[in-house]
Amino acid sequence: MAPNWDDMRVFLAVAREESLSAAGRLLKIDPATAGRRIARLEVSLDAPLFTKSQQGYVLTSAGERLMAHGLQAEEAMRAAAGALAGSSKTLSGQIRIGAPDGSANYLLPQVCAKICDANPDLDIQILALPRIINLSRREADMAVTVSAPTAGKLLVQRICDYKLHLVATQAYLADHLPVQSLEDLRGHRMIGYIPDMIFDRELDYLVDIGIDRVPLASNSVSVQLRQVALGSGICVAHDFTLPFHPGLQKILTDQVSLTRSFHLVRHEGDQRNERLNRFAQALSQGIREEVERLEAEASP
């Protein structure tokens, strides 16, 4: 019996999710069906593909070998579908973007809405996670990152720079000691990321300005800004978030002005996918324009 593509799709989903139930949710089939597909594939190949452990379904050595070929087949199918979809004047189907929550909350909603307006048959999903998106497991079709990965078979494109500054509310500043230098920050409550949950060195802003204690911390940019808006302290904020928080004002701008960059990261195998190429171009252009617009609005 020769293996078929539907069974291979289930195999790839189980290998990535390490669970029949999670793979079933992804493919919109029940776990029992997923299990039967795996069993049928194992019979057709005459080899066990998974072992069940406390961690879930783990690939055997035969499964590892099949995974490499399965990924190649998946990329070929995606490229074929992309080539056909790319011939249309508008984009369609589903595209998932992974992004850290700063860009996911304050940039991607309006950028993606604009792209959808121009492409009514396109479904865009924004996956906001406080960690690096795993493209090899197809958690997303592409990811916006704050640093350029150097490992893996990936396409990396720099999108644009963005600025960050220290911010606080006027009420907080009026009720606490003056902030006229970096040294003065030691007498104030700082708000930032949870130190041991910073997944990218580029996000370790407070260390860069000599702060070693974070009394109020969260792995979410939105939570940090909400805490500052309540008058709870001072944090480093993206300039593009400030138009959404009109009560916050920049401080020490002559002493602290950080610059970071956004990158668009994609699967290397998608470089011939015209549909994803067109979407990536529209997304990158949209992010550049939105950062420029919001930073101009946030300028003193």
C-alpha positions as a printed NumPy array, in Angstrom:
array([[  0.   ,   0.   ,   0.   ],
       [  1.474,   3.381,  -1.012],
       [  1.222,   6.249,   1.503],
       [ -1.105,   9.108,   0.533],
       [ -0.802,  12.856,   1.098],
       [ -3.738,  13.093,   3.528],
       [ -2.012,  10.632,   5.863],
       [  1.24 ,  12.562,   5.488],
       [ -0.529,  15.773,   6.526],
       [ -1.752,  14.069,   9.68 ],
       [  1.745,  12.703,  10.323],
       [  3.275,  16.183,  10.069],
       [  0.633,  17.65 ,  12.373],
       [  1.152,  14.97 ,  15.038],
       [  4.936,  15.333,  14.758],
       [  4.669,  19.076,  15.336],
       [  2.001,  19.05 ,  18.028],
       [  3.169,  15.788,  19.698],
       [ -0.47 ,  14.988,  20.371],
       [ -3.36 ,  13.391,  18.48 ],
       [ -5.881,  15.79 ,  20.001],
       [ -3.837,  18.904,  19.18 ],
       [ -3.177,  17.653,  15.644],
       [ -6.888,  16.908,  15.275],
       [ -7.83 ,  20.449,  16.312],
       [ -5.337,  21.825,  13.822],
       [ -6.693,  19.71 ,  10.958],
       [-10.333,  19.809,  12.161],
       [-10.609,  16.048,  12.552],
       [-11.227,  14.017,  15.7  ],
       [ -8.282,  12.396,  17.53 ],
       [ -9.498,   8.889,  16.727],
       [ -9.383,   9.671,  13.01 ],
       [ -5.9  ,  11.105,  13.402],
       [ -4.838,   7.914,  15.184],
       [ -6.262,   5.726,  12.416],
       [ -4.45 ,   7.772,   9.762],
       [ -1.136,   7.356,  11.604],
       [ -1.737,   3.619,  11.987],
       [ -2.537,   3.309,   8.269],
       [  0.618,   5.208,   7.352],
       [  2.724,   2.978,   9.597],
       [  1.245,  -0.118,   7.927],
       [  1.884,   1.269,   4.454],
       [  5.51 ,   2.036,   5.33 ],
       [  5.963,  -1.05 ,   7.511],
       [  7.645,   1.051,  10.214],
       [  6.636,   2.546,  13.6  ],
       [  6.655,   6.356,  13.323],
       [  5.901,   7.389,  16.925],
       [  6.409,   6.215,  20.471],
       [  4.015,   7.334,  23.208],
       [  5.732,   8.967,  26.212],
       [  4.818,  11.326,  29.063],
       [  5.603,  14.196,  26.685],
       [  3.174,  12.847,  24.082],
       [  3.871,  11.383,  20.658],
       [  7.618,  11.342,  19.959],
       [  9.117,  10.511,  16.562],
       [ 11.008,   7.266,  16.195],
       [ 14.161,   7.13 ,  14.055],
       [ 11.975,   6.067,  11.123],
       [  9.639,   8.968,  11.876],
       [ 12.558,  11.397,  11.92 ],
       [ 13.625,  10.198,   8.466],
       [ 10.082,  10.497,   7.142],
       [  9.76 ,  13.997,   8.633],
       [ 12.488,  15.366,   6.358],
       [ 10.743,  14.   ,   3.253],
       [  7.348,  15.093,   4.523],
       [  8.527,  18.675,   4.918],
       [  9.844,  18.664,   1.35 ],
       [  6.504,  17.371,   0.088],
       [  4.646,  19.985,   2.123],
       [  6.788,  22.777,   0.722],
       [  6.174,  21.521,  -2.823],
       [  2.406,  21.49 ,  -2.222],
       [  2.485,  24.959,  -0.702],
       [  4.572,  26.282,  -3.598],
       [  2.116,  24.814,  -6.118],
       [ -0.868,  26.313,  -4.298],
       [  0.945,  29.637,  -3.984],
       [  1.793,  29.734,  -7.662],
       [ -1.845,  29.21 ,  -8.628],
       [ -3.156,  31.686,  -6.051],
       [ -0.514,  34.205,  -7.109],
       [ -2.009,  34.438, -10.573],
       [ -5.064,  36.205,  -9.151],
       [ -5.155,  39.979,  -8.737],
       [ -6.153,  39.593,  -5.089],
       [ -4.957,  37.303,  -2.314],
       [ -7.12 ,  34.58 ,  -0.801],
       [ -6.919,  31.724,   1.678],
       [ -5.441,  31.84 ,   5.166],
       [ -2.135,  33.363,   6.286],
       [ -0.904,  33.301,   9.882],
       [  1.606,  35.829,  11.23 ],
       [  3.541,  35.313,  14.448],
       [  4.699,  38.401,  16.338],
       [  5.756,  39.664,  19.779],
       [  2.86 ,  41.355,  21.546],
       [  4.117,  44.923,  21.049],
       [  3.789,  44.774,  17.275],
       [  0.872,  42.32 ,  17.467],
       [ -1.18 ,  44.755,  19.587],
       [ -0.201,  48.143,  18.226],
       [  0.807,  47.657,  14.57 ],
       [ -0.566,  44.488,  13.018],
       [ -4.301,  45.064,  13.684],
       [ -4.508,  48.172,  11.501],
       [ -1.947,  46.919,   8.946],
       [ -3.744,  43.592,   8.494],
       [ -7.167,  45.25 ,   8.334],
       [ -5.938,  47.401,   5.46 ],
       [ -4.586,  44.355,   3.617],
       [ -7.897,  42.548,   4.148],
       [ -9.793,  45.544,   2.79 ],
       [ -7.851,  45.142,  -0.462],
       [ -8.226,  41.34 ,  -0.46 ],
       [-11.765,  40.364,   0.694],
       [-11.151,  36.61 ,   0.318],
       [ -8.022,  36.644,   2.501],
       [ -8.091,  35.444,   6.135],
       [ -5.245,  36.775,   8.318],
       [ -4.479,  35.31 ,  11.736],
       [ -2.22 ,  37.158,  14.201],
       [ -0.435,  34.869,  16.648],
       [  0.798,  37.031,  19.548],
       [  3.258,  35.145,  21.736],
       [  5.859,  36.333,  24.279],
       [  8.435,  33.997,  22.75 ],
       [ 10.084,  33.123,  19.452],
       [  7.627,  31.699,  16.933],
       [  8.618,  28.217,  15.746],
       [  8.363,  28.415,  11.969],
       [  9.806,  24.932,  11.485],
       [  6.714,  23.537,  13.222],
       [  4.54 ,  25.753,  10.998],
       [  3.146,  27.676,  13.96 ],
       [  2.899,  30.503,  11.455],
       [  3.548,  31.213,   7.788],
       [  5.857,  34.078,   8.691],
       [  6.939,  36.009,  11.765],
       [  7.763,  39.582,  12.723],
       [ 10.809,  39.514,  15.019],
       [ 12.994,  42.048,  16.832],
       [ 16.249,  40.371,  15.861],
       [ 17.426,  38.524,  12.776],
       [ 17.767,  34.76 ,  13.385],
       [ 21.032,  33.249,  12.25 ],
       [ 20.146,  29.544,  12.425],
       [ 17.809,  27.474,  10.303],
       [ 16.732,  27.608,   6.681],
       [ 14.982,  30.954,   6.813],
       [ 14.43 ,  34.027,   4.682],
       [ 15.112,  37.158,   6.739],
       [ 14.171,  40.664,   5.583],
       [ 14.706,  43.824,   7.618],
       [ 11.468,  45.825,   7.716],
       [ 12.324,  49.061,   9.543],
       [ 13.742,  50.645,  12.697],
       [ 11.599,  51.878,  15.579],
       [ 12.283,  54.077,  18.614],
       [ 11.738,  53.584,  22.339],
       [ 11.841,  56.065,  25.237],
       [ 11.187,  56.185,  28.96 ],
       [  7.591,  57.186,  29.764],
       [  5.455,  58.055,  32.779],
       [  2.247,  59.918,  33.557],
       [  2.249,  63.586,  34.5  ],
       [  0.518,  62.688,  37.771],
       [  3.22 ,  60.169,  38.689],
       [  5.997,  62.67 ,  37.938],
       [  4.269,  65.369,  40.001],
       [  3.929,  63.103,  43.04 ],
       [  7.474,  61.69 ,  43.062],
       [ 11.067,  62.874,  43.11 ],
       [ 12.244,  64.741,  40.007],
       [ 13.703,  62.686,  37.153],
       [ 16.544,  64.703,  35.67 ],
       [ 19.165,  61.99 ,  35.076],
       [ 19.552,  58.238,  34.751],
       [ 20.79 ,  58.111,  38.326],
       [ 17.45 ,  59.541,  39.488],
       [ 15.675,  56.439,  38.148],
       [ 17.02 ,  54.43 ,  41.095],
       [ 14.595,  56.307,  43.32 ],
       [ 11.6  ,  55.318,  41.195],
       [  9.584,  52.162,  40.606],
       [ 10.577,  50.688,  37.252],
       [  8.229,  48.575,  35.153],
       [  9.483,  46.124,  32.538],
       [  9.769,  42.55 ,  31.366],
       [ 10.095,  39.593,  33.733],
       [ 13.897,  39.187,  33.62 ],
       [ 14.044,  35.405,  33.218],
       [ 11.305,  35.426,  30.552],
       [ 12.99 ,  37.834,  28.133],
       [ 13.216,  35.681,  25.01 ],
       [ 15.315,  38.091,  22.939],
       [ 18.319,  40.165,  24.024],
       [ 16.947,  43.095,  22.038],
       [ 14.076,  43.344,  24.565],
       [ 16.35 ,  43.749,  27.59 ],
       [ 15.941,  47.528,  27.597],
       [ 16.397,  48.245,  31.29 ],
       [ 19.765,  46.506,  31.462],
       [ 20.932,  48.789,  28.657],
       [ 20.227,  51.85 ,  30.823],
       [ 21.707,  50.395,  34.015],
       [ 18.536,  49.237,  35.805],
       [ 18.964,  45.942,  37.657],
       [ 15.653,  45.714,  39.58 ],
       [ 12.121,  45.582,  38.169],
       [  9.538,  45.861,  40.994],
       [  6.591,  45.562,  38.587],
       [  7.135,  43.146,  35.703],
       [  5.148,  41.412,  32.978],
       [  5.945,  39.473,  29.82 ],
       [  3.354,  41.645,  28.045],
       [  3.979,  45.138,  26.662],
       [  0.281,  45.931,  27.037],
       [  0.319,  45.07 ,  30.748],
       [  3.432,  47.187,  31.309],
       [  1.853,  50.192,  29.613],
       [ -1.365,  49.719,  31.554],
       [  0.612,  49.768,  34.797],
       [  2.353,  52.986,  33.779],
       [ -0.953,  54.537,  32.707],
       [ -2.288,  53.83 ,  36.215],
       [  0.569,  55.916,  37.631],
       [  2.443,  52.929,  39.038],
       [  5.898,  53.793,  37.74 ],
       [  8.169,  54.316,  34.737],
       [  8.859,  52.021,  31.78 ],
       [ 10.541,  51.915,  28.382],
       [  7.871,  52.142,  25.673],
       [  7.796,  51.918,  21.906],
       [  7.068,  55.341,  20.467],
       [  4.451,  53.759,  18.183],
       [  2.384,  52.739,  21.245],
       [  2.106,  56.255,  22.673],
       [ -0.754,  57.529,  20.469],
       [ -2.849,  54.756,  22.053],
       [ -1.909,  55.997,  25.55 ],
       [ -2.281,  59.791,  25.428],
       [ -1.739,  60.087,  29.192],
       [  1.895,  58.979,  28.915],
       [  4.761,  61.353,  28.228],
       [  8.383,  60.79 ,  27.316],
       [ 11.079,  61.653,  29.862],
       [ 14.878,  61.96 ,  29.691],
       [ 14.693,  61.989,  25.903],
       [ 18.119,  63.654,  25.706],
       [ 19.675,  60.772,  27.666],
       [ 17.682,  57.685,  26.702],
       [ 16.662,  56.976,  23.108],
       [ 16.769,  53.345,  22.027],
       [ 16.532,  52.039,  18.478],
       [ 15.483,  48.531,  17.525],
       [ 14.523,  46.879,  14.24 ],
       [ 11.706,  44.685,  12.99 ],
       [ 12.502,  41.77 ,  10.697],
       [ 10.203,  39.567,   8.641],
       [ 11.182,  35.899,   8.86 ],
       [  9.844,  33.229,   6.51 ],
       [ 10.471,  29.63 ,   5.532],
       [ 13.246,  29.353,   2.968],
       [ 11.065,  26.965,   0.981],
       [  8.423,  29.707,   0.516],
       [ 10.632,  31.98 ,  -1.578],
       [  8.957,  30.74 ,  -4.797],
       [  5.468,  31.074,  -3.342],
       [  4.103,  34.101,  -5.2  ],
       [  1.095,  34.427,  -2.895],
       [  3.235,  34.655,   0.234],
       [  5.736,  36.912,  -1.531],
       [  2.988,  39.385,  -2.344],
       [  1.606,  39.245,   1.168],
       [  5.071,  39.695,   2.713],
       [  5.629,  42.77 ,   0.561],
       [  2.28 ,  44.286,   1.574],
       [  2.869,  43.464,   5.252],
       [  6.369,  44.961,   5.334],
       [  5.247,  48.115,   3.568],
       [  2.266,  48.444,   5.883],
       [  4.408,  48.088,   9.017],
       [  6.912,  50.679,   7.756],
       [  4.157,  53.177,   7.028],
       [  2.367,  52.565,  10.338],
       [  5.544,  52.916,  12.427],
       [  6.342,  56.178,  10.629],
       [  2.803,  57.513,  11.111],
       [  2.534,  56.631,  14.793],
       [  6.042,  57.814,  15.696],
       [  5.327,  61.147,  14.027],
       [  2.11 ,  61.404,  16.066],
       [  4.071,  60.604,  19.252],
       [  6.73 ,  63.251,  18.65 ],
       [  6.832,  66.115,  21.192]])
